[in-house]
Coordinates of C-alpha atoms and ligand atoms in Angstrom, one line a residue:
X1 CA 77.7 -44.4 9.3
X2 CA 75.6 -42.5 6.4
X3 CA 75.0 -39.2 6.5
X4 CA 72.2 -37.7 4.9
X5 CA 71.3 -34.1 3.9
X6 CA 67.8 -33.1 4.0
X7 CA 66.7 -29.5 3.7
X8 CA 64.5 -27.8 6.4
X9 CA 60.9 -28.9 6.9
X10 CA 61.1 -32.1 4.5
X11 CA 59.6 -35.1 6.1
X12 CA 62.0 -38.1 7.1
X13 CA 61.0 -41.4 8.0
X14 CA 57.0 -41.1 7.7
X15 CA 55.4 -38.5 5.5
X16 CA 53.4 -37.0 8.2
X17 CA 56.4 -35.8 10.6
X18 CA 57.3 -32.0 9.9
X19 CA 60.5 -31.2 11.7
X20 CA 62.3 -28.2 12.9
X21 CA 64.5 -26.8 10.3
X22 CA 68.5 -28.0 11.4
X23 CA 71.9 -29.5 10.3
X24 CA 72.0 -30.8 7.2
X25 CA 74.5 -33.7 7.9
X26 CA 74.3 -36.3 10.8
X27 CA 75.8 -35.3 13.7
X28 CA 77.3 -38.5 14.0
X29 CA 79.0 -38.9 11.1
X30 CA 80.8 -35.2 12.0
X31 CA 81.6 -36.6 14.9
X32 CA 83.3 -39.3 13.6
X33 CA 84.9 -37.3 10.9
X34 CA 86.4 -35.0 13.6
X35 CA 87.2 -38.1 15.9
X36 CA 86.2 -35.8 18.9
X37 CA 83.2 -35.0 20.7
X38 CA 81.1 -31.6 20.0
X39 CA 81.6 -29.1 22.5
X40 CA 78.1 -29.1 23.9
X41 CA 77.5 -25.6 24.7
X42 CA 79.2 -24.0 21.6
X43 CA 76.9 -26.6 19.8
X44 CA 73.7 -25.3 21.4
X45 CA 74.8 -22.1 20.9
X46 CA 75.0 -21.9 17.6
X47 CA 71.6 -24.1 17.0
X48 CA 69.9 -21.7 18.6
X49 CA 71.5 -19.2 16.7
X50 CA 71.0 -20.3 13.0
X51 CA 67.4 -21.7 13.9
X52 CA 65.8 -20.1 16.4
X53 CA 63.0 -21.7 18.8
X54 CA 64.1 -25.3 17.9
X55 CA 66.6 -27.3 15.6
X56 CA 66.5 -30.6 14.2
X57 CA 69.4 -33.0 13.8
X58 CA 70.2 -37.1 13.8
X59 CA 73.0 -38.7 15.7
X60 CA 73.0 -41.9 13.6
X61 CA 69.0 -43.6 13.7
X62 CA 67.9 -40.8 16.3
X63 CA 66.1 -37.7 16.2
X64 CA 67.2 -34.4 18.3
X65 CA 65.2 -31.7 19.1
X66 CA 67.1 -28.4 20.4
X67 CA 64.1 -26.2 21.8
X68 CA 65.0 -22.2 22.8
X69 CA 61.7 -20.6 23.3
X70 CA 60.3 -20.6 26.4
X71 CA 56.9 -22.3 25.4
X72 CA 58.4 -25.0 24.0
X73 CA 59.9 -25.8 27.0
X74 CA 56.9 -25.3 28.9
X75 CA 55.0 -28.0 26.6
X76 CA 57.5 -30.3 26.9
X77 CA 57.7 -29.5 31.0
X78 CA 54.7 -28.6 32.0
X79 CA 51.8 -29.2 29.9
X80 CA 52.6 -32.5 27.9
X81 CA 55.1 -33.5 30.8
X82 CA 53.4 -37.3 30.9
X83 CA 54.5 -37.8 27.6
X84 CA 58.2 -37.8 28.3
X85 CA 60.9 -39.2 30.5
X86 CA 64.6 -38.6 31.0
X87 CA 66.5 -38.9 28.1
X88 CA 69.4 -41.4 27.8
X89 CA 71.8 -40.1 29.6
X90 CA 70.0 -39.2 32.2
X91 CA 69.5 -42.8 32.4
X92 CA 72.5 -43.9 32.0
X93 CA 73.3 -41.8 35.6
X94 CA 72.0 -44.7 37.1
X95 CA 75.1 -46.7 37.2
X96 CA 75.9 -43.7 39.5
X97 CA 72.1 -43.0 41.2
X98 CA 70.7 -46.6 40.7
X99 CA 66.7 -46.0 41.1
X100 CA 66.7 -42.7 43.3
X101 CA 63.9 -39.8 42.3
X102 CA 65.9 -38.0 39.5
X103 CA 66.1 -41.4 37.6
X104 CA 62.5 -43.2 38.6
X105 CA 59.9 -43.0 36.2
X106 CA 56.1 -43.0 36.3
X107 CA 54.7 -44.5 39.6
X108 CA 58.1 -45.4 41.1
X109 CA 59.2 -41.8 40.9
X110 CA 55.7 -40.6 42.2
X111 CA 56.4 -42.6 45.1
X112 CA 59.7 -41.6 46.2
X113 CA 58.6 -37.4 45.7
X114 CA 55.4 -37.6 47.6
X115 CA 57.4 -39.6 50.6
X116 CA 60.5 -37.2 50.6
X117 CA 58.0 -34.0 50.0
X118 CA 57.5 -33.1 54.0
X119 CA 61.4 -32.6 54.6
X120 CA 60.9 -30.4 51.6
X121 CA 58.0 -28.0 52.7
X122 CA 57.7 -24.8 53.1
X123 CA 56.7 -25.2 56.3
X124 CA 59.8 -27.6 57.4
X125 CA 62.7 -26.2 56.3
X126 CA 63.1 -23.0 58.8
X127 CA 64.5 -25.6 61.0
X128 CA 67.8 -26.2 58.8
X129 CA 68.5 -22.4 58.7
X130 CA 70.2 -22.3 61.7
X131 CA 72.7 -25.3 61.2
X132 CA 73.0 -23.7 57.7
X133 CA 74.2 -20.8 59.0
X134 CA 76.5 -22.7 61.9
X135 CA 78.1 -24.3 59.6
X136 CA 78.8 -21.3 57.2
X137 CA 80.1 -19.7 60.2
X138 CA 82.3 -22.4 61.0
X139 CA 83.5 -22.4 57.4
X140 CA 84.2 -18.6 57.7
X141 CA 85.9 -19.1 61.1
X142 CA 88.4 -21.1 59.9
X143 CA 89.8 -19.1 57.1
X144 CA 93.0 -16.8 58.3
X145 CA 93.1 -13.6 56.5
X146 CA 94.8 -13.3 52.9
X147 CA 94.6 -17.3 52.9
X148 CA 94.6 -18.7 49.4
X149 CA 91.3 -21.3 48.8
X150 CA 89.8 -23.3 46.0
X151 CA 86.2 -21.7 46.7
X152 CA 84.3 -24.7 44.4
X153 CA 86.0 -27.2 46.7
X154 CA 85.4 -25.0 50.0
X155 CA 82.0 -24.5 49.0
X156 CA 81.6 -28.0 47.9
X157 CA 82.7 -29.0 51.8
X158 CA 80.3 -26.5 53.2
X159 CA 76.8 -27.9 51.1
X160 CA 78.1 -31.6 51.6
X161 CA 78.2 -30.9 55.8
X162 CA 74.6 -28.9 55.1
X163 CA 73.0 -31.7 53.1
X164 CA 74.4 -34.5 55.9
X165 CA 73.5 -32.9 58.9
X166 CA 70.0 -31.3 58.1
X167 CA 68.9 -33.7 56.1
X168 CA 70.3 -37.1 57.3
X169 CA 71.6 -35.8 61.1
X170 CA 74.9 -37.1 60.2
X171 CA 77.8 -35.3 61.1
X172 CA 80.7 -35.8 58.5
X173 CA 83.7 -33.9 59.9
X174 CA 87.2 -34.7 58.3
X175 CA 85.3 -37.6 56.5
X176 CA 83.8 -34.7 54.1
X177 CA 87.4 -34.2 52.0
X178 CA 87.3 -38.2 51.9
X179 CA 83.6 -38.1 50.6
X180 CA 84.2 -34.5 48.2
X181 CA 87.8 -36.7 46.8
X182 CA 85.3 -39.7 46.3
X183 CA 82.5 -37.4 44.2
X184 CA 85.1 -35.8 42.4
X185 CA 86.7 -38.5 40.7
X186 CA 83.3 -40.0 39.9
X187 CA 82.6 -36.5 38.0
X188 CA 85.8 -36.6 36.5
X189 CA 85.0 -39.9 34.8
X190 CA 81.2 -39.0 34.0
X191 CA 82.1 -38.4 30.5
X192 CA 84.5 -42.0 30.2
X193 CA 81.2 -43.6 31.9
X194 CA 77.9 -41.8 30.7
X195 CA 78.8 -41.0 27.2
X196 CA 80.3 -44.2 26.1
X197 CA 78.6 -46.4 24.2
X198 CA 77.5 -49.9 26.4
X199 CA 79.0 -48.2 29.3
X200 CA 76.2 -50.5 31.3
X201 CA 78.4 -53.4 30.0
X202 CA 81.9 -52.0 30.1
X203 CA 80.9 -51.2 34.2
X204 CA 81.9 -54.9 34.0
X205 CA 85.3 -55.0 32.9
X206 CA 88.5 -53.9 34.9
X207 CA 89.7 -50.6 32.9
X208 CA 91.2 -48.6 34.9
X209 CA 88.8 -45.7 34.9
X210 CA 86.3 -48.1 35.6
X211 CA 88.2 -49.5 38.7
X212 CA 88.6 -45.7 40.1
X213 CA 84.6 -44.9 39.4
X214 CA 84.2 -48.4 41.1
X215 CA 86.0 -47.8 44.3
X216 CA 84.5 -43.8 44.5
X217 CA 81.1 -45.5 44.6
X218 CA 82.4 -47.9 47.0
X219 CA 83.3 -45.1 49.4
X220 CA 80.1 -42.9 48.7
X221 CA 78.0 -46.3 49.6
X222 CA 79.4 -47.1 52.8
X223 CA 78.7 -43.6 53.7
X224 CA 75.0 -44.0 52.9
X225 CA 74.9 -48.0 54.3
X226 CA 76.6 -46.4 57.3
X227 CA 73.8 -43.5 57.8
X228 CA 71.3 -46.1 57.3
X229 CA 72.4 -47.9 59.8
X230 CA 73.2 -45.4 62.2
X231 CA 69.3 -44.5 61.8
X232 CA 67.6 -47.8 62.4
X233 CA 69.8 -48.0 65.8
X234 CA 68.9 -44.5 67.2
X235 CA 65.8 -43.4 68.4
X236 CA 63.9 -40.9 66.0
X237 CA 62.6 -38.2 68.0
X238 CA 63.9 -35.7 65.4
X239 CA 62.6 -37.2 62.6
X240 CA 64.5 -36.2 59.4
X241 CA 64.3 -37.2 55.9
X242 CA 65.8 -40.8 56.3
X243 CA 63.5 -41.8 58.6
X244 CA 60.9 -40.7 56.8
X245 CA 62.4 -42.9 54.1
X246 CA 62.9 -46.1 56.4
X247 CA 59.4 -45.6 57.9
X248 CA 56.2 -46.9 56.7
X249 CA 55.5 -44.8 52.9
X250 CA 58.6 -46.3 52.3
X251 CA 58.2 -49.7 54.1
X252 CA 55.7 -52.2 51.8
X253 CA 55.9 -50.6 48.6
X254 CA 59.5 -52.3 47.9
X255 CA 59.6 -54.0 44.8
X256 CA 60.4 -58.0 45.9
X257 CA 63.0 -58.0 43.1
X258 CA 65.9 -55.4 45.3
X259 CA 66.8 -55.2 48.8
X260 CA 65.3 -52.8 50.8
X261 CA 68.8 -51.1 51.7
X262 CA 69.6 -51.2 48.3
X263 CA 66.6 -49.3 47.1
X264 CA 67.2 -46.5 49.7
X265 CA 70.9 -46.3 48.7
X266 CA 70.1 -45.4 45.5
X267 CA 67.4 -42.8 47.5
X268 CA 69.2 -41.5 49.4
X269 CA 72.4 -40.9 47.3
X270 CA 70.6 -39.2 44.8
X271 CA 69.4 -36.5 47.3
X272 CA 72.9 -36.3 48.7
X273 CA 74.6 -35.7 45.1
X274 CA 71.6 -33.7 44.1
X275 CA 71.8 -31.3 47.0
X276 CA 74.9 -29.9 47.4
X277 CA 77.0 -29.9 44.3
X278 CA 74.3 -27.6 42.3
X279 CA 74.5 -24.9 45.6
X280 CA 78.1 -25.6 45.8
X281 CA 78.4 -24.2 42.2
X282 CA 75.9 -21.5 42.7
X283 CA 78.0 -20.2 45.4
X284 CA 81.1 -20.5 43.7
X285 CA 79.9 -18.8 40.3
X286 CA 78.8 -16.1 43.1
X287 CA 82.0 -15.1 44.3
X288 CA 83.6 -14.8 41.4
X289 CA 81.3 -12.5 40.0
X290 CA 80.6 -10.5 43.0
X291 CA 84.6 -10.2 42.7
X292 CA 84.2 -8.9 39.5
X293 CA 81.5 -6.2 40.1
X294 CA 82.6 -4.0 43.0
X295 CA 79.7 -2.1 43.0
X296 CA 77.3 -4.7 43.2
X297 CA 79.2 -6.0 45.9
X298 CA 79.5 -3.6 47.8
X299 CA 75.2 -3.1 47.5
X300 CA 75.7 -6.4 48.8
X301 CA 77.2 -5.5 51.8
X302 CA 75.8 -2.5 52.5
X303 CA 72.2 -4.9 52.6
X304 CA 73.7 -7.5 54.9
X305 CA 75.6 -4.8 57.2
X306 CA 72.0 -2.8 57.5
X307 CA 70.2 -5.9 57.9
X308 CA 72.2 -8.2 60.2
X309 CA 74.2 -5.7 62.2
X310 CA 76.7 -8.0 62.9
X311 CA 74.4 -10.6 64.1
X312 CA 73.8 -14.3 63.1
X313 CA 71.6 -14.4 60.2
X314 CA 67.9 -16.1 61.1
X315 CA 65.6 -17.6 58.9
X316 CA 62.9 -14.4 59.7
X317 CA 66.0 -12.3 57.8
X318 CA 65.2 -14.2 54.3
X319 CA 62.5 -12.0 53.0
X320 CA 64.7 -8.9 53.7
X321 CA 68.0 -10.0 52.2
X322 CA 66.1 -9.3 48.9
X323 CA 69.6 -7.8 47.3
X324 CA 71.1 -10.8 47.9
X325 CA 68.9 -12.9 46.4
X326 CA 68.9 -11.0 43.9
X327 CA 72.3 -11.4 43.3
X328 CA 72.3 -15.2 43.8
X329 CA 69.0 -15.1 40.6
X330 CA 71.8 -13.5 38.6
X331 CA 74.4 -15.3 39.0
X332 CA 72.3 -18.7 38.4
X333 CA 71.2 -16.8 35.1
X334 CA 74.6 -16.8 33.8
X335 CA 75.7 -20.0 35.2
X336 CA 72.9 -21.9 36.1
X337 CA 74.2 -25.1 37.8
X338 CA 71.9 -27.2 35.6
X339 CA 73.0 -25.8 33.0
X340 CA 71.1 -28.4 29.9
X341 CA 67.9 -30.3 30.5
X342 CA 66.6 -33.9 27.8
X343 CA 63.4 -36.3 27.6
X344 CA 63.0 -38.6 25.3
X345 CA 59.1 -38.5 23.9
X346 CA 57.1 -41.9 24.4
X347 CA 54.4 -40.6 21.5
X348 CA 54.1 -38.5 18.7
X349 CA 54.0 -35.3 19.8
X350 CA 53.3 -31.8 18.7
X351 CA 55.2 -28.7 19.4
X352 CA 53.8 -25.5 17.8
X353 CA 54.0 -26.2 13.8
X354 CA 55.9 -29.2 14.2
X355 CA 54.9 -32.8 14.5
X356 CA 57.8 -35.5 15.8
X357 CA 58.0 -39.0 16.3
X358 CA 57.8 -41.1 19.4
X359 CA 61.6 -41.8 20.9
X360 CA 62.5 -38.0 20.0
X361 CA 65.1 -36.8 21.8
X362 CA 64.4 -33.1 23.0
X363 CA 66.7 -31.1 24.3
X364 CA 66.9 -27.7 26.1
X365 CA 69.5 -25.8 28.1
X366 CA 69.2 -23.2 30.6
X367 CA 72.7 -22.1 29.8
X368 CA 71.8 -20.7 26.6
X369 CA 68.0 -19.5 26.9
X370 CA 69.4 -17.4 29.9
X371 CA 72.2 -15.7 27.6
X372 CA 69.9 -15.4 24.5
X373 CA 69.4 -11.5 23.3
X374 CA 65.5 -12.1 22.9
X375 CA 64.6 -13.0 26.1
X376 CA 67.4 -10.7 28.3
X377 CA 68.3 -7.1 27.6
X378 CA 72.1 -7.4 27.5
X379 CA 72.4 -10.6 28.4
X380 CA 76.1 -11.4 28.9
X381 CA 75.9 -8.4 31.8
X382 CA 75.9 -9.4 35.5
X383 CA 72.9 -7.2 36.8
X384 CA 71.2 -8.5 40.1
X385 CA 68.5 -5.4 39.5
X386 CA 67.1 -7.3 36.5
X387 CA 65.3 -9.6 39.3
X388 CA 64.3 -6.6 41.2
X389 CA 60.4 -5.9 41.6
X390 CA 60.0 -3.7 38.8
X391 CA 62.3 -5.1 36.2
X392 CA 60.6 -8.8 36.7
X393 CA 57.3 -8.1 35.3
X394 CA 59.3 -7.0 31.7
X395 CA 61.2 -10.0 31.8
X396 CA 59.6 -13.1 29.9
X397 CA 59.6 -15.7 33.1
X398 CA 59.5 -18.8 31.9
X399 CA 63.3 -18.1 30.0
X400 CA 64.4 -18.5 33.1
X401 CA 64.2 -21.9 34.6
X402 CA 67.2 -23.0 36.7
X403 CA 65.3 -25.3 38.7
X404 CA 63.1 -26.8 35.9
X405 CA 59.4 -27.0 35.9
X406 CA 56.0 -29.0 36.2
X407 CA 55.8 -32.4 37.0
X408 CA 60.2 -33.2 38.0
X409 CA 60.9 -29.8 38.6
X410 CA 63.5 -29.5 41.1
X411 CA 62.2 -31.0 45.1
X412 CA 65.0 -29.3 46.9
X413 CA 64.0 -25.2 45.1
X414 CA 63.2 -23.9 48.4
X415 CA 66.2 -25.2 50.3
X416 CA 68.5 -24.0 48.1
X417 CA 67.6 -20.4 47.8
X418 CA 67.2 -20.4 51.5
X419 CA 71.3 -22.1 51.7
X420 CA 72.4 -19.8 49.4
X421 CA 71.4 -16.4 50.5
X422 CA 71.9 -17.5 54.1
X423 CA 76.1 -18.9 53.3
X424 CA 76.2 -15.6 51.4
X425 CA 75.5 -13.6 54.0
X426 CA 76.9 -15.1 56.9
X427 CA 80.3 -15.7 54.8
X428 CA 80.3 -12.4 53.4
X429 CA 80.0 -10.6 56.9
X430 CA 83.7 -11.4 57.7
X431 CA 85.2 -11.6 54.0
X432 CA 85.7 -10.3 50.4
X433 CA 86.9 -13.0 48.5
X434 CA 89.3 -11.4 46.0
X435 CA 90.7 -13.8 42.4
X436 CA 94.4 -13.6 40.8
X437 CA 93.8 -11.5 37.8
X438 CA 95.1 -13.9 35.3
X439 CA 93.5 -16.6 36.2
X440 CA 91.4 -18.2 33.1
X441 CA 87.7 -19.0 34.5
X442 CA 85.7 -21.3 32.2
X443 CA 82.6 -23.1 32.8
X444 CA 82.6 -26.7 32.5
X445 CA 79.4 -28.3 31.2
X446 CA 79.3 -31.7 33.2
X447 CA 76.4 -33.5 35.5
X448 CA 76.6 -29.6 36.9
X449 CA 78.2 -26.4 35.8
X450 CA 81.3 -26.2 37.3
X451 CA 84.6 -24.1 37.3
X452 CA 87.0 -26.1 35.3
X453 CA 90.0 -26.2 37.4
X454 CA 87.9 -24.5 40.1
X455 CA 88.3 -20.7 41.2
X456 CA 91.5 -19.7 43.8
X457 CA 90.5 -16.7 45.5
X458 CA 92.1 -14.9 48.6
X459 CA 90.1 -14.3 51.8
X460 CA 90.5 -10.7 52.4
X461 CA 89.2 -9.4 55.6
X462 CA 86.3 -6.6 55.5
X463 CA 86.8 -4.4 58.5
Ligands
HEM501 C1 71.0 -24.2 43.1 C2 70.7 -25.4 43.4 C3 69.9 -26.4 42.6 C4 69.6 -26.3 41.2 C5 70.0 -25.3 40.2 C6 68.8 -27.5 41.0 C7 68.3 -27.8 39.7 C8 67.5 -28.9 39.5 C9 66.8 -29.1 38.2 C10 66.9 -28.3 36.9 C11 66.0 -30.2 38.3 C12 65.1 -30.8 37.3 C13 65.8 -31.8 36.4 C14 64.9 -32.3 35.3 O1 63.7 -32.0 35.2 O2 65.4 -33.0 34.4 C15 66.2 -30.7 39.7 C16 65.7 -31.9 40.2 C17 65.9 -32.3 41.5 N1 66.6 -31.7 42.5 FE1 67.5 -29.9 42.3 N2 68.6 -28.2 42.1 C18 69.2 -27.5 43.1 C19 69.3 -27.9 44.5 C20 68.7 -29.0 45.0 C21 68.7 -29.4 46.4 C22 69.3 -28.5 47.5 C23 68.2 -30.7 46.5 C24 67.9 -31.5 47.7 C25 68.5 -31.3 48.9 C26 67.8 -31.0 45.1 C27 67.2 -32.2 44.8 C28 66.6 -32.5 43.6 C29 65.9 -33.7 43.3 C30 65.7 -34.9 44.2 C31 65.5 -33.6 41.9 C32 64.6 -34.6 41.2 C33 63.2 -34.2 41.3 C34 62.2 -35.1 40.5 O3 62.6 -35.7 39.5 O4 61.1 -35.2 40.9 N3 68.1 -30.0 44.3 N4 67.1 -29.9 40.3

């Protein structure tokens, strides 16, 4: 492949483009001189470092745009938001998703959020807080004091049972290590899969990663076929968010050219993988730092043990566990679970002095706005009071985005604060969780932010 330098601000293709200053050589052709992949974060790191609010580079034919300035993203987001879809790869997570909301465009997607918006509601979700804290409690219950755990796997088993039973009633029980093994591989190959080129044709062929992200999906599907079925059969006098999806919004406006159960697979696993590994790694992020910071934590405790009083936390507690949320803002700031965001631009486009071509490629990430110097005082510093009431009218909000904005910003926002202050608190009114000191934590940029090699901590018991 070519490469090309081309110094900053000097039209490309057409004369009337004016790019983003950037790399001088196509990224491809480093790539291929390296014969690795770029370390994505690293990468966007030191963009935003040498260029500022946005950087320009080519991967072969195509233009990127690496945006870090909060308007920017806001343009792209918010305010010209009907000029973009997902970008590639996001697309290419439908050999995973198949047609669900995160991968539907235009009127297909507005279809799918307005049906699945009442489960969503402000005014709906009180009624999981209770099972969410049941099954915390259970979770907590059945941890034995100074017992080693994997907390990204526990707390992956925890938001798989909350997603299943509030959501979709069903009731997973030993089946969830079956279902969590099942995900897990299929993350493990999301690189093999996703970032390959023609991985829609090499799906095809019998490699053996492809046979393992094959029979994964297999297991996650009949999961999903089997929830389906499970709801057509019983009555729905608790009417959840599948049988909102099997009832009439959903009913005529099938396309003739899929099944109906195949189109609410794809529905219905998307809000399944959606909802519970980003809280999952919320959580886990959350208990390692809290680990980290004994005095935060123990502000953390002193709110829950004032507030609760050894009780079960309620819904009604929410507003007054404010430390903990504050806590759980922080820890998303540093390791936001979605950690990198991409469209791809259906027009030209402009974006402050810059003008771009139609099938631009911009990309953002939350990981490195949140840690950049102008937008946070200190950034690398895990401070849950830099979300308290006075410090958040300094701050410069929109550099903080974990869950997105405008148009696709995240459906489940509500939920998930509500999950994750209330496992928090319910967890943390038994337990410290304490890590072995030379244990090496590193983030791992994949569909979500995870611990590589997850986090083993020892249950240590408060009182
Ligand atoms: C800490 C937890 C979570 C984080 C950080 C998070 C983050 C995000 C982000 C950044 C987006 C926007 C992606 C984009 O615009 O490209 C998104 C979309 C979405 N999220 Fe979440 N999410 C979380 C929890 C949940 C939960 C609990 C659910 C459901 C139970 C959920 C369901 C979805 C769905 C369906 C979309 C697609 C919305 C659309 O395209 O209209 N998320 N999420």
């Amino acid at each position: 492949m070519a490469s090309r330098t081309y110094p900053s601000n000097v039209p490309l293709s057409t004369p009337e483009y004016r790019f983003p200053p950037g790399l001088a050589h196509n990224l491809l052709w480093r790539v291929l001189k390296r014969m690795r992949p770029v370390d994505p974060i690293p990468f966007f790191q030191s963009l935003a470092e040498h260029f500022g609010p946005a950087a320009h580079y080519k991967i072969g034919r195509q233009h990127v745009v690496f945006i870090n300035d909060p308007e920017y993203v806001r343009q792209i987001l918010v305010v010209q938001n009907d000029n973009f879809i997902k970008e590639r790869v996001v697309q290419r997570s439908k050999l995973l998703l198949g047609e669900g909301m995160i991968t539907a465009e235009g009127a297909e997607h507005r279809r799918q959020r307005l049906a699945a918006q009442p489960a969503f509601h402000r005014q709906t979700i009180p009624v999981y807080a209770d099972t969410m804290v049941h099954l915390a409690a259970e979770t907590r219950d059945r941890w034995s004091a100074n017992q080693q755990l994997n907390i990204a796997l526990e707390m992956m088993h925890l938001t798989l049972n909350v997603v299943a039973k509030t959501l979709f009633r069903t009731e997973l029980g030993e089946e969830v290590r079956e279902i969590a093994k099942a995900i897990n591989d299929i993350m493990g190959l999301y690189h093999f899969m996703i970032l390959l080129p023609a991985a829609e044709s090499l799906v095809h062929f019998p490699l053996p990663g492809v046979l393992k992200f094959r029979r994964a999906r297999r297991r996650l599907d009949a999961l999903v076929y089997r929830m389906i079925e499970q709801h057509r059969s019983a009555p729905d006098d608790e009417p959840d968010l599948l049988t909102m999806m099997l009832r009439g919004s959903y009913g005529d406006a099938y396309r003739t050219d899929r099944s109906r159960d195949a189109q609410l697979r794809d529905e219905v696993i998307t809000i399944f993988l959606a909802g519970y590994e980003t809280v999952a790694n919320a959580l886990a992020w959350t208990w390692w730092l809290l680990s980290q910071h004994p005095e935060v934590e123990a502000k953390f405790h002193r709110e829950i043990d004032t507030i609760l009083n050894g009780r079960r936390a309620t819904y009604d507690d929410l507003p007054r566990l404010r430390y903990t949320e504050m806590v759980l803002a922080e820890s998303m700031r540093l390791y936001p679970p979605a950690w990198a965001m991409g469209r791809h631009a259906l027009r030209d486009f402009e974006l402050g002095p810059y003008f771009l071509p139609a099938g631009t490629t911009v990309l953002m990430s939350q990981f490195v706005m949140h840690r950049s110097r102008q937008y946070f005082r200190d950034p690398l510093t895990f401070d849950p009071d830099r979300f308290g009431p006075d410090a958040r009218a300094g701050r410069t909000r929109a550099a903080y985005f974990p869950f997105g904005a405008g148009g696709r910003q995240c459906i489940g926002e509500a939920f998930a604060w509500m999950e994750g202050i209330l496992v928090l608190a319910t967890i943390a009114q038994k337990w410290k969780l304490r890590s072995e000191d030379d244990q090496r934590i590193e983030p791992e940029p994949l569909i979500t932010l995870r611990p590589r090699r997850g986090i083993s901590m020892r249950a240590v018991p408060r009182n």
